[in-house]
């Protein structure tokens, strides 16, 4: 969600901070700001309600120069988007940026008002900087003041703090929100995402929950939650700065849609061989874990939740193990019964989704045989806290609306279903056939991408609509749900998905000639049932858009628009059919003039409740 960048160096850091903010724009935000200590130790701050480019264009920003600074992009939680609510927040000579939510901010605010502090914002963040100032005024250095303050906070935070009184020190800390330290030569950096710092370093320390880092240009000292000095490993990122550019595409989302054949091939790389899925390619201990698994509990949010719903169909039909799928935001607040032999699977693109992380942490001590994270970001909180990890290898995904992360999650989940299926009696010949089909998946996605031009034309029929209905059956229902999510989140058209068989139980009342109805219709056992549901829609004057197997007998007609998709093996259909639905949503959003990569009110990585 919000973005943090900080730097301390022997050179001017203003350009580094602003470039870092631009690289964090994908996370979603409504305001931006920067604070720098100039050469005469004067704290200078500039903030805007709007985009980073508006901040960069301000004359006051262009005149900022100094060797230490912090910057931030804010996604509003406490207080509306405004300049006063934008970060950095300042109290006297101390400046602070913060991601997360402080749950006891009202109690701290009351105490600070009594002590004479006046508030300039509606944010929970302002109480942190005030409390640090309060402790600094009582005596002690900036590090001590920060440590004392953190002990008084309830909630989640990642912070960067600097003081004009100590111009050679930057203090950073995290608990519940991600923060990394970038390691340079005679200079160091902080950020909420390594992507912000790739132009200046490839070496990072990933802070653990409760860590406080004392950062100077010459080194980094880390203290754990108990105040003891500790060390954290330095990891080298394999990503390049170029991995985060648009690569000639108009939008990140379009680039990422077209990256799916390569991303899926990377997901499959070295994980199959000799007609089987190579369990050992997923790391030590995975075989023993799967040997003990008799049921699966999947927990996720948003798009990842839809991936879990598809996986439930695979796991129950292919592996013959019971599977339940829950929203992490619901699961974490109850105490579910855990059948013996249940494996907990948590899915998150970023690995920092707060609800999913909380669900994983809350599951500790329950009777699961173990936890397995499916994630795109190695070194994220989820991958470090789960017992085992299956990486999707999708590469950086910048667009807020997930595309390649979803399809690669599906591929990993299908591999998991095959591995479990083998243990429950899946025949070697059937596994060999599945692996062969998987090898052709990148090409099948490429063929689906060839529909782009026709989908751009079809999108014109959606532009003036206010609502849309998506239909699917079996494993295609979550695909319909994902298609509806894509349309609503980037074009702002209200779209909902239903099981096609549920039409007559209520949703059919919505159907008229102004309501586009999108159906996904692969050539599977449920096709004839789905055709009956489509007739129900046509009988009420509904306008149908059917994404169908090219071999299916569903012909275009008045009020019936068919999108032919090349035949694909049944279990792979959810992956392939997702792609044209992504393209449809993209082109509708373009025609409506929406901000495709940064849709309103949304953020890429949801790190608050």
PDB file of N, CA and C in Angstrom, residues 10 16 61 184 269 271 549 554 601:
ATOM      1  N   UNK A  10      26.944  10.259   1.171  1.00  0.00           N
ATOM      2  CA  UNK A  10      27.869  11.384   1.057  1.00  0.00           C
ATOM      3  C   UNK A  10      27.544  12.223  -0.173  1.00  0.00           C
ATOM      4  N   UNK A  16      17.446  10.125  -5.646  1.00  0.00           N
ATOM      5  CA  UNK A  16      17.231   8.727  -5.267  1.00  0.00           C
ATOM      6  C   UNK A  16      15.857   8.558  -4.635  1.00  0.00           C
ATOM      7  N   UNK A  61      10.717  21.410  -4.557  1.00  0.00           N
ATOM      8  CA  UNK A  61      11.359  20.099  -4.554  1.00  0.00           C
ATOM      9  C   UNK A  61      12.643  20.130  -5.367  1.00  0.00           C
ATOM     10  N   UNK A 184      24.831  -0.124   0.382  1.00  0.00           N
ATOM     11  CA  UNK A 184      25.689   0.462  -0.642  1.00  0.00           C
ATOM     12  C   UNK A 184      27.115   0.601  -0.151  1.00  0.00           C
ATOM     13  N   UNK A 269       9.715 -24.384 -15.100  1.00  0.00           N
ATOM     14  CA  UNK A 269      11.116 -24.744 -15.346  1.00  0.00           C
ATOM     15  C   UNK A 269      11.683 -25.632 -14.231  1.00  0.00           C
ATOM     16  N   UNK A 271      10.717 -28.214 -12.913  1.00  0.00           N
ATOM     17  CA  UNK A 271       9.799 -28.811 -11.947  1.00  0.00           C
ATOM     18  C   UNK A 271       9.092 -30.058 -12.487  1.00  0.00           C
ATOM     19  N   UNK A 549     -14.959 -22.885 -26.252  1.00  0.00           N
ATOM     20  CA  UNK A 549     -14.093 -23.757 -27.028  1.00  0.00           C
ATOM     21  C   UNK A 549     -14.504 -23.652 -28.498  1.00  0.00           C
ATOM     22  N   UNK A 554     -21.792 -23.489 -30.250  1.00  0.00           N
ATOM     23  CA  UNK A 554     -22.440 -22.267 -29.764  1.00  0.00           C
ATOM     24  C   UNK A 554     -22.174 -21.208 -30.818  1.00  0.00           C
ATOM     25  N   UNK A 601      -8.734   4.111  -5.388  1.00  0.00           N
ATOM     26  CA  UNK A 601      -9.034   3.533  -4.071  1.00  0.00           C
ATOM     27  C   UNK A 601      -8.343   2.206  -3.781  1.00  0.00           C
TER      28      UNK A 601
END
